[in-house]
XYZ file of C-alpha atoms in Angstrom:
682
model
C 100.482 84.019 92.597
C 99.447 83.132 96.155
C 95.919 84.044 97.139
C 94.926 85.996 100.240
C 93.656 82.758 101.714
C 96.893 80.978 101.088
C 98.805 83.806 102.820
C 96.760 83.692 105.962
C 98.649 80.777 107.662
C 102.059 82.371 106.946
C 100.902 85.727 108.268
C 99.412 84.147 111.361
C 102.754 82.245 112.016
C 104.758 85.378 111.536
C 102.485 87.367 113.891
C 102.591 84.584 116.536
C 106.270 84.236 116.250
C 106.860 87.967 116.761
C 104.423 88.209 119.649
C 105.999 85.272 121.302
C 109.398 86.781 120.865
C 108.471 89.965 122.596
C 106.614 88.204 125.328
C 109.767 86.016 126.045
C 111.996 89.101 125.963
C 109.789 90.849 128.491
C 109.862 87.849 130.840
C 113.684 87.529 130.422
C 114.113 91.361 131.195
C 111.818 91.370 134.267
C 113.069 88.081 135.622
C 116.678 88.403 134.369
C 117.534 85.406 132.198
C 120.369 86.008 129.704
C 120.045 82.950 127.442
C 116.244 83.552 127.049
C 116.963 87.264 126.469
C 119.399 86.559 123.742
C 117.121 84.026 122.014
C 114.063 86.205 122.123
C 115.785 89.308 120.870
C 117.515 87.550 117.995
C 114.243 85.915 117.083
C 112.436 89.185 116.903
C 115.164 90.777 114.771
C 115.021 87.788 112.361
C 111.319 88.089 112.115
C 111.664 91.890 111.344
C 114.019 90.929 108.478
C 111.531 88.413 107.122
C 108.804 91.021 107.290
C 110.919 93.608 105.316
C 112.065 91.084 102.797
C 109.147 88.784 102.152
C 106.035 89.941 104.028
C 105.923 93.733 103.356
C 102.193 93.631 103.193
C 102.084 92.770 106.944
C 103.864 96.041 107.801
C 100.740 98.071 107.107
C 98.696 95.773 109.156
C 100.904 96.218 112.135
C 100.955 99.940 111.531
C 97.109 100.023 111.551
C 97.188 98.450 114.974
C 99.669 101.060 116.247
C 102.431 98.361 116.482
C 104.689 99.720 113.567
C 108.304 99.041 113.301
C 109.304 102.157 115.271
C 107.189 101.035 118.310
C 108.612 97.536 118.037
C 112.156 98.780 117.895
C 111.774 101.077 120.868
C 110.168 98.408 122.832
C 113.001 95.981 122.008
C 115.618 98.374 123.107
C 113.570 99.381 126.318
C 113.447 95.736 127.466
C 117.111 95.312 126.885
C 117.709 98.418 129.051
C 115.351 97.062 131.688
C 117.235 93.638 131.602
C 120.616 95.470 132.055
C 119.395 97.421 135.038
C 117.993 94.333 136.740
C 120.894 92.049 136.131
C 123.145 93.790 138.678
C 123.172 96.112 141.683
C 121.659 99.464 142.188
C 124.795 101.309 141.116
C 124.116 100.155 137.502
C 121.565 102.915 137.111
C 124.331 105.490 137.314
C 126.589 103.463 135.196
C 124.111 103.091 132.363
C 122.643 106.575 132.472
C 125.030 107.872 129.700
C 124.114 104.849 127.577
C 120.415 105.475 127.932
C 120.962 109.191 127.055
C 122.903 108.088 123.979
C 120.140 105.795 123.028
C 117.478 108.653 123.505
C 119.710 110.942 121.373
C 119.679 108.306 118.599
C 115.976 108.244 118.531
C 115.800 112.081 118.434
C 118.081 111.930 115.389
C 115.790 109.291 113.867
C 112.857 111.835 114.135
C 114.933 114.575 112.787
C 115.931 112.504 109.746
C 112.394 111.725 109.061
C 111.416 115.374 109.277
C 114.175 116.429 107.004
C 113.384 113.461 104.642
C 109.851 114.782 104.252
C 111.278 118.243 103.369
C 113.523 116.716 100.763
C 110.550 114.765 99.243
C 108.581 117.860 99.016
C 111.309 119.795 97.215
C 111.699 116.852 94.809
C 107.904 116.803 94.037
C 107.668 119.040 90.956
C 104.368 120.394 89.499
C 105.232 118.724 86.274
C 106.647 115.271 85.481
C 108.205 114.707 82.007
C 109.574 111.980 79.817
C 111.350 112.283 76.484
C 112.104 115.917 77.350
C 115.348 117.564 78.286
C 114.391 119.016 81.647
C 118.041 119.479 82.956
C 117.296 123.200 83.603
C 115.184 122.017 86.589
C 118.404 120.974 88.341
C 117.492 117.310 88.314
C 119.644 114.900 90.535
C 119.671 111.363 91.779
C 117.248 110.450 94.590
C 118.500 110.064 98.194
C 119.234 106.466 99.151
C 116.022 104.565 99.649
C 116.989 103.716 103.206
C 116.894 107.454 104.202
C 113.350 107.705 102.698
C 111.888 104.748 104.502
C 111.667 105.340 108.227
C 110.976 101.738 109.294
C 113.897 99.973 107.546
C 116.149 103.041 108.336
C 115.462 102.614 112.111
C 116.057 98.950 112.004
C 119.333 99.215 110.045
C 120.676 102.316 111.905
C 119.514 100.967 115.240
C 120.934 97.507 114.805
C 124.461 98.339 116.141
C 122.929 99.818 119.356
C 120.618 96.863 119.873
C 123.443 94.357 119.204
C 125.640 96.413 121.653
C 123.019 96.250 124.379
C 122.529 92.583 123.830
C 126.245 91.909 123.948
C 126.575 93.869 127.197
C 123.755 91.701 128.752
C 125.727 88.619 127.846
C 129.190 89.764 128.724
C 128.543 92.287 131.479
C 130.721 94.813 129.634
C 129.160 98.309 129.196
C 131.756 99.210 126.599
C 129.924 96.921 124.094
C 126.704 98.924 124.459
C 128.689 102.134 124.206
C 130.288 101.173 121.006
C 127.077 100.006 119.464
C 125.210 103.155 120.429
C 128.098 105.255 119.089
C 127.936 103.508 115.773
C 124.224 104.013 115.542
C 124.618 107.680 116.309
C 127.274 107.982 113.664
C 125.084 106.323 111.026
C 122.197 108.625 112.000
C 124.431 111.769 111.750
C 125.741 110.670 108.373
C 122.094 110.170 107.069
C 121.082 113.525 108.483
C 124.016 115.215 106.732
C 123.175 113.604 103.432
C 119.653 114.892 103.587
C 120.504 118.354 104.736
C 122.962 118.869 101.996
C 120.169 118.153 99.488
C 118.210 121.110 101.016
C 120.921 123.546 99.936
C 119.626 125.902 97.139
C 122.279 124.705 94.669
C 121.357 121.079 95.390
C 117.672 120.969 95.390
C 115.541 120.893 92.216
C 113.709 124.006 90.954
C 110.871 125.308 92.979
C 107.247 125.307 91.856
C 107.390 128.813 90.404
C 110.621 128.196 88.475
C 109.406 124.775 87.238
C 106.221 126.503 85.841
C 108.230 129.152 84.071
C 110.364 126.327 82.535
C 107.106 124.567 81.434
C 105.875 127.727 79.682
C 109.267 128.128 78.035
C 109.346 124.502 76.798
C 105.797 124.748 75.393
C 106.749 127.969 73.633
C 109.810 126.381 72.098
C 108.366 123.036 71.159
C 105.128 124.454 69.977
C 102.854 121.366 70.270
C 99.916 121.109 67.837
C 98.178 117.924 68.825
C 98.111 115.979 72.099
C 96.876 112.611 73.438
C 95.110 113.359 76.805
C 94.918 110.371 79.204
C 93.942 109.780 82.747
C 93.128 106.495 84.418
C 94.097 103.612 86.776
C 97.257 101.565 86.664
C 95.739 98.782 84.559
C 94.199 101.145 81.971
C 97.331 102.391 80.304
C 96.835 99.930 77.397
C 93.972 102.287 76.279
C 96.509 105.034 75.574
C 99.256 102.765 74.391
C 97.394 101.507 71.403
C 97.384 105.226 70.112
C 101.001 105.941 70.556
C 102.214 104.790 67.104
C 99.452 106.514 65.074
C 100.085 109.754 67.174
C 103.851 109.586 66.584
C 103.233 109.400 62.721
C 101.055 112.542 62.608
C 102.134 115.691 60.784
C 103.041 118.405 63.308
C 104.378 118.229 66.815
C 102.519 115.704 68.981
C 102.508 115.570 72.701
C 101.157 113.196 75.443
C 99.402 114.798 78.371
C 98.851 112.724 81.517
C 97.316 113.553 84.871
C 98.585 110.770 87.303
C 102.248 110.641 88.127
C 102.530 106.880 88.189
C 101.122 106.896 84.592
C 104.377 108.288 83.192
C 106.097 104.976 83.633
C 102.967 103.011 82.360
C 103.091 104.502 78.938
C 104.771 102.207 76.486
C 108.150 103.174 74.743
C 107.635 106.129 72.513
C 109.592 109.169 71.321
C 106.650 111.495 71.723
C 107.250 114.028 74.540
C 105.250 113.204 77.701
C 103.921 115.843 80.145
C 102.229 114.941 83.419
C 100.306 117.816 84.910
C 98.602 116.605 88.106
C 97.126 119.903 89.208
C 94.293 121.618 87.399
C 96.019 124.976 87.737
C 99.156 123.552 86.025
C 96.818 121.901 83.285
C 95.390 125.268 82.467
C 98.687 126.583 81.231
C 98.025 124.542 78.121
C 95.640 127.309 77.177
C 98.414 129.819 76.581
C 100.380 127.218 74.397
C 100.163 126.528 70.679
C 98.425 123.278 71.370
C 95.150 123.035 69.187
C 93.706 119.562 69.538
C 93.590 116.951 72.308
C 92.752 113.382 71.417
C 90.957 111.309 74.132
C 91.039 107.555 74.054
C 88.893 107.150 77.193
C 86.636 109.030 79.473
C 87.637 109.779 83.071
C 86.610 111.989 85.899
C 89.546 114.337 85.081
C 88.403 114.688 81.458
C 85.998 117.465 82.424
C 88.827 119.553 83.834
C 90.738 119.761 80.429
C 87.405 120.378 78.462
C 87.222 123.751 80.253
C 90.092 125.107 78.078
C 88.362 127.141 75.392
C 91.293 127.458 72.960
C 91.361 123.666 72.360
C 89.332 121.307 70.360
C 88.637 117.873 71.660
C 87.876 114.646 69.963
C 87.024 111.241 71.340
C 88.634 108.278 69.591
C 87.944 105.514 72.159
C 90.301 102.655 72.790
C 88.372 100.238 70.598
C 85.022 99.817 68.966
C 82.496 97.058 69.743
C 78.729 96.721 70.016
C 78.956 97.310 73.807
C 77.096 100.229 75.296
C 80.489 101.721 76.274
C 81.314 102.388 72.746
C 78.453 104.930 72.494
C 78.697 106.460 75.984
C 76.688 109.761 76.489
C 79.762 111.406 77.693
C 80.957 111.551 74.065
C 78.637 114.603 73.403
C 80.937 116.738 75.624
C 83.639 116.516 72.794
C 83.781 118.661 69.749
C 84.047 115.647 67.475
C 83.833 111.891 67.901
C 86.151 109.817 65.637
C 85.075 106.382 64.730
C 86.296 103.569 62.472
C 83.499 103.302 59.989
C 79.700 103.678 59.251
C 78.701 101.070 61.859
C 79.838 103.262 64.673
C 78.183 106.269 63.133
C 74.934 104.267 63.000
C 75.466 103.113 66.578
C 75.628 106.596 67.926
C 72.524 107.617 66.006
C 70.621 104.518 67.289
C 71.753 105.074 70.875
C 70.429 108.686 70.895
C 73.049 109.882 73.447
C 73.236 113.445 72.162
C 76.091 112.950 69.645
C 75.106 114.767 66.383
C 75.878 113.054 63.082
C 77.738 116.119 61.847
C 80.268 115.664 64.741
C 81.070 112.058 63.871
C 84.201 111.566 61.681
C 85.113 108.223 60.166
C 88.850 107.618 60.317
C 89.282 103.817 60.343
C 91.568 102.207 62.783
C 95.247 103.406 62.234
C 96.582 100.609 64.473
C 95.320 98.043 61.982
C 97.393 99.144 58.972
C 100.015 96.545 60.174
C 97.517 93.660 60.267
C 98.256 91.238 57.484
C 95.415 90.256 55.125
C 93.985 86.798 54.629
C 96.302 84.652 52.470
C 94.344 81.423 52.235
C 93.839 78.379 54.353
C 96.416 77.168 56.929
C 99.623 76.345 54.881
C 101.408 74.256 57.579
C 100.503 71.182 59.654
C 98.803 73.158 62.314
C 95.722 75.373 62.276
C 96.467 78.276 64.613
C 93.486 79.457 66.640
C 93.545 82.601 68.723
C 91.176 82.607 71.770
C 91.115 86.156 72.955
C 88.148 86.710 75.302
C 87.300 89.970 76.903
C 86.891 90.681 80.565
C 83.717 90.595 82.686
C 82.996 94.339 82.605
C 81.445 96.405 85.385
C 77.748 95.848 84.660
C 77.612 92.291 85.635
C 76.258 91.083 82.305
C 77.006 87.353 81.941
C 77.360 87.842 78.159
C 80.391 90.068 78.441
C 82.962 87.440 78.666
C 82.884 83.735 77.627
C 85.598 82.765 80.079
C 83.280 81.748 82.826
C 80.561 79.795 81.092
C 82.166 78.696 77.823
C 85.912 79.139 78.101
C 86.910 75.761 79.372
C 84.610 73.947 76.868
C 86.049 75.922 73.992
C 89.544 75.235 74.978
C 88.907 71.468 75.506
C 87.277 71.274 72.138
C 90.221 72.989 70.488
C 92.784 71.033 72.279
C 90.932 67.787 71.304
C 91.826 68.419 67.647
C 95.473 67.273 67.066
C 95.777 69.719 64.182
C 95.079 72.869 66.266
C 97.684 75.063 67.862
C 96.005 77.277 70.411
C 97.111 80.827 71.360
C 95.320 81.898 74.474
C 95.366 85.631 75.187
C 92.965 86.723 78.014
C 92.160 90.348 78.650
C 94.471 92.063 81.153
C 91.522 92.764 83.484
C 90.153 89.154 83.462
C 89.138 88.346 87.149
C 89.330 91.929 88.391
C 85.552 92.124 88.999
C 84.204 88.559 89.097
C 86.472 86.017 90.918
C 84.821 83.284 88.822
C 86.473 84.708 85.655
C 89.819 84.733 87.335
C 89.378 81.104 88.554
C 88.271 79.999 85.127
C 91.272 81.638 83.563
C 93.573 79.757 85.794
C 91.883 76.501 84.962
C 92.196 77.219 81.214
C 95.963 77.841 81.642
C 96.236 74.468 83.418
C 94.407 72.767 80.585
C 96.945 74.189 78.108
C 99.923 73.206 80.153
C 98.527 69.629 80.407
C 98.055 69.429 76.667
C 101.500 70.665 76.019
C 102.858 67.905 78.376
C 101.133 65.349 76.209
C 102.169 67.018 72.996
C 105.828 67.405 73.852
C 107.746 67.924 70.564
C 111.225 68.623 69.580
C 112.158 72.229 70.410
C 114.092 74.235 67.763
C 117.802 74.400 68.465
C 118.537 77.490 70.625
C 120.753 79.618 68.507
C 120.614 82.684 70.871
C 118.773 84.682 68.264
C 115.785 85.427 70.384
C 117.874 86.602 73.383
C 119.930 88.851 71.081
C 116.827 90.368 69.637
C 115.291 90.758 72.987
C 118.514 92.447 74.354
C 118.438 94.809 71.391
C 114.879 95.654 71.812
C 115.209 96.220 75.562
C 118.257 98.437 74.936
C 116.218 100.656 72.639
C 113.074 100.775 74.750
C 114.412 100.569 78.323
C 116.185 103.137 80.368
C 118.272 101.615 83.159
C 116.911 103.189 86.299
C 117.446 102.197 89.905
C 114.549 100.594 91.641
C 114.927 103.305 94.331
C 114.765 106.170 91.773
C 112.116 108.797 92.303
C 110.366 110.806 89.691
C 112.933 113.573 89.517
C 115.740 111.076 88.977
C 113.675 109.234 86.173
C 113.056 112.607 84.580
C 116.894 113.143 84.422
C 117.514 109.714 82.947
C 114.542 109.546 80.567
C 115.372 112.771 78.724
C 115.058 113.579 74.996
C 115.552 110.298 72.930
C 118.226 109.871 70.336
C 117.177 110.767 66.799
C 115.849 107.802 64.837
C 115.017 105.725 67.820
C 111.437 105.155 66.781
C 112.531 103.634 63.462
C 115.082 101.514 65.174
C 112.399 100.244 67.736
C 110.021 99.340 64.818
C 112.814 97.319 63.055
C 113.867 95.638 66.418
C 110.322 94.768 67.233
C 109.724 93.032 63.858
C 113.055 91.120 64.251
C 112.052 90.021 67.811
C 108.596 88.773 66.693
C 110.181 86.696 63.986
C 112.649 85.166 66.337
C 110.002 84.583 69.029
C 107.739 82.540 66.764
C 110.738 80.740 65.264
C 111.775 79.778 68.731
C 108.679 77.874 69.654
C 108.092 74.219 68.846
C 105.677 73.721 65.949
C 102.301 72.970 67.393
C 102.976 73.972 70.959
C 100.075 75.846 72.494
C 100.864 79.153 74.060
C 99.476 81.386 76.803
C 100.203 85.006 75.827
C 100.131 87.414 78.763
C 103.277 89.456 78.373
C 103.605 92.753 76.543
C 105.222 90.986 73.701
C 104.044 89.569 71.485
C 101.247 92.158 70.947
C 97.646 91.311 70.019
C 98.096 92.316 66.391
C 101.196 90.130 66.146
C 98.931 87.144 67.233
C 96.390 88.270 64.636
C 99.020 87.721 61.929
C 99.844 84.278 63.213
C 96.289 83.120 63.612
C 94.063 81.365 61.021
C 90.973 81.847 63.161
C 89.807 84.034 66.012
C 87.408 83.072 68.847
C 86.375 85.973 70.928
C 83.411 87.736 72.568
C 81.550 90.888 71.611
C 84.416 93.298 71.890
C 86.733 95.471 69.921
C 88.916 92.516 69.268
C 86.380 91.333 66.705
C 86.323 94.666 64.796
C 90.106 94.815 64.719
C 90.484 91.226 63.520
C 88.123 91.937 60.688
C 90.939 93.968 59.162
C 92.528 90.643 58.238
C 89.508 89.177 56.533
C 90.114 85.886 58.256
C 87.321 83.657 59.783
C 86.197 84.432 63.354
C 83.741 83.000 65.800
C 81.861 84.608 68.761
C 80.818 82.742 71.907
C 77.249 83.395 72.777
C 76.826 83.340 76.579
C 74.224 86.098 76.657
C 71.341 83.715 76.905
C 69.844 85.128 73.776
C 68.790 83.044 70.787
C 71.245 83.092 67.898
C 69.114 85.158 65.542
C 68.445 87.720 68.344
C 72.099 87.696 69.310
C 73.072 88.533 65.759
C 70.571 91.276 65.464
C 71.665 92.847 68.826
C 75.281 92.809 67.974
C 76.141 93.680 64.352
C 79.760 92.688 64.693
C 78.544 89.106 64.975
C 76.897 89.317 61.564
C 79.746 87.594 59.721
C 80.787 85.266 62.559
C 80.197 81.710 63.427
C 78.227 81.806 66.623
C 79.308 79.133 69.232
C 77.159 77.967 72.052
C 78.628 77.614 75.558
C 79.116 73.805 75.080
C 81.379 74.557 72.102
C 79.465 71.968 70.079
C 80.251 73.776 66.762
C 84.004 73.899 66.980
C 84.728 70.891 64.736
C 82.582 72.242 61.908
C 84.223 75.664 62.410
C 87.708 74.316 62.093
C 86.702 72.259 59.037
C 85.442 75.415 57.324
C 88.818 77.197 58.126
C 90.816 74.456 56.569
C 88.543 74.175 53.502
C 87.627 77.634 52.235
C 85.081 76.149 49.842
C 83.055 75.369 52.953
C 83.327 78.942 54.232
C 79.962 80.443 53.704
C 80.807 83.755 55.549
C 83.722 85.088 53.449
C 81.618 87.639 51.513
C 79.741 88.655 54.632
C 83.083 89.273 56.400
C 84.277 91.534 53.642
C 81.066 93.542 53.628
C 81.211 93.803 57.419
C 84.745 94.883 57.306
C 83.878 97.824 55.068
C 80.913 98.558 57.288
C 82.983 98.609 60.573
C 86.347 99.938 59.455
C 85.594 101.849 56.337
C 87.441 101.684 53.032
C 90.902 100.275 52.710
C 92.064 103.307 50.721
C 93.181 105.861 51.740
C 94.718 104.116 54.732
C 93.476 104.741 58.205
C 96.646 106.584 59.120
C 96.126 108.938 56.248
C 92.502 109.562 57.301
C 93.540 110.014 60.962
C 96.110 112.577 59.921
C 93.548 114.484 57.773
C 91.057 114.552 60.566
C 93.748 115.949 62.927
C 94.716 118.633 60.509
C 91.140 119.646 59.820
C 90.327 119.876 63.614
C 93.620 121.837 64.075
C 92.448 124.330 61.445
C 89.079 124.616 63.138
C 90.822 125.383 66.442
C 92.911 128.063 64.871
C 89.857 129.655 63.168
C 87.936 129.545 66.395
C 90.840 131.246 68.263
C 91.264 133.914 65.537
C 87.541 134.686 65.691
C 87.554 135.105 69.360
C 90.547 137.403 69.280
C 88.963 139.568 66.545
C 85.646 139.773 68.444
C 87.242 140.708 71.686
C 89.595 143.160 70.008
C 86.544 144.983 68.531
C 84.700 145.010 71.838
C 87.398 146.156 74.204
C 89.223 149.553 74.018
C 92.808 149.391 72.850
C 94.118 150.984 76.055
C 93.346 147.998 78.180
C 95.407 145.214 76.503
C 95.685 143.187 79.725
C 91.945 142.823 79.903
C 91.684 141.778 76.278
C 94.440 139.316 76.655
C 92.818 137.762 79.780
C 89.477 137.388 78.053
C 91.027 135.839 74.961
C 92.506 133.089 77.209
C 89.135 132.623 78.807
C 90.280 133.898 82.236
C 88.487 136.475 84.388
C 89.626 140.034 83.552
C 91.285 142.203 86.158
C 89.368 145.396 87.083
C 90.468 148.354 84.998
């Protein structure tokens, strides 16, 4: 991907070319010169096309300097009119007056289209966004053409006939060319305006806010959700919620996903669980009157405090992974009714941190996601030892020990690639380089090292039978809804309605088949950089004989396999202090930034009799993740049902208490207080 610095010369060239074209057009118009006028106008139009197609980022820069596409287009046409008036005698002013009037009418229509486009967009901005829900009652419909919703490209396309007509008239001295061009532009503008106005008819526009909220209440009453996953965050944080989708779908009851940001609806991975996005707090509060009992929170966000105000719900924090980092025992956790952790280690971590989370509110449920991780089955059976290097990102606190990528990543990779019997799987954290540019640069260098090693290790690729393509096609068919790139949220709601029965089971089977075909399609021993959604991290766990990582939840998750693992110590602490500070390192081989211990580590993986940490890993696995039986999914489900029961009991107690305190003749007041809302004066 090109860096901002590499884009500077291109942007400077485009800006200079556009400015030169306008200067040349101005000179050709004021000192009439038809060839120069033609060349300058065509050049400026070509540059506009380049901006729209390949340099869209520059459009906002021009807009900030008040030289947006509208200003540029008006200036271009104005200079053409000036040129026409100066090319002939004075009588041309009368001759071209109707053409100028037509041109002004076109620009007036452009403004009218933009105003109506804004109205259409507002009518299509519903107070609730859904997925996996039949919302056809909201009169959902396809979005208007993208051209009608984007004023800059619309003006350029609709105005192109007028500009071309004026330019042709300047070349041929025939006013009819300009008249035809302006007429075509007016016609296009009228057609666009008509298309948008029709969408404002009551029968064509989606339901209004009041009707949509009534539909939401009716759907909640019909579906009767019991447990929900609540999530709010940035575009790159969706993985935190996605890791809980499958455990959520397997719960007893009627699960629901509650989001707060509209863009997040499409960031959530394929699932059959109904998705509700409630951007406004007032809309969110309608959950209070629903059957929802428990909300599960995989992360903290600024908007979490808003949903915690609903008194009829119980809230639990499950986090999006467990590690020895401070973020795994954030003081915000005391705002929840319960905190669900994997095993005793996390319980001890909260007690040690003294952040206000009481021990009675901590519930050990294991890690349901890890039930699919395959257990250790002995030393590497094939010719290669597969090593998974999965470093975490640099974090927000600037601690150099957060990630090994900067100080140790290249050394570790070089040491692994130096062993001809190693096959490396490199899976960096999605946020690598988002805070510290050095981490991003080191990540790129590591990828280049792997590519260079693969060029030297070129082996025979398996014969392409088309199996992987077929499996990918089947998986995409099950998990992807074909949606136009120009579709808006309303159109997506229409297309992403209730899924077909049994789709979740079909997706699970298709995913397993794709993974098998994927690994079979790769040459034996070829190193891989894994950055796509597929294969997932846990699929890499099942292929790896050894994990090298940092202090992160990846270690805790990998322990479910019982396989050897190593942790890079870039904290600057001595090894004994490092192990004491981070209990998840207790059963790990600690590697220094120079990667000096890699050969001995690989030897222990290949010869289990030299592995002195096997017993420690089993003990640590129990300490971090809890017992193997009952399974984590079972414990997760039991915790959900117990908290649902607590929510029901709390709601019943409140209703009984208020019923006893309030006279029977004012039911509205009793009902309002039961829901936690201010009562109306009697």
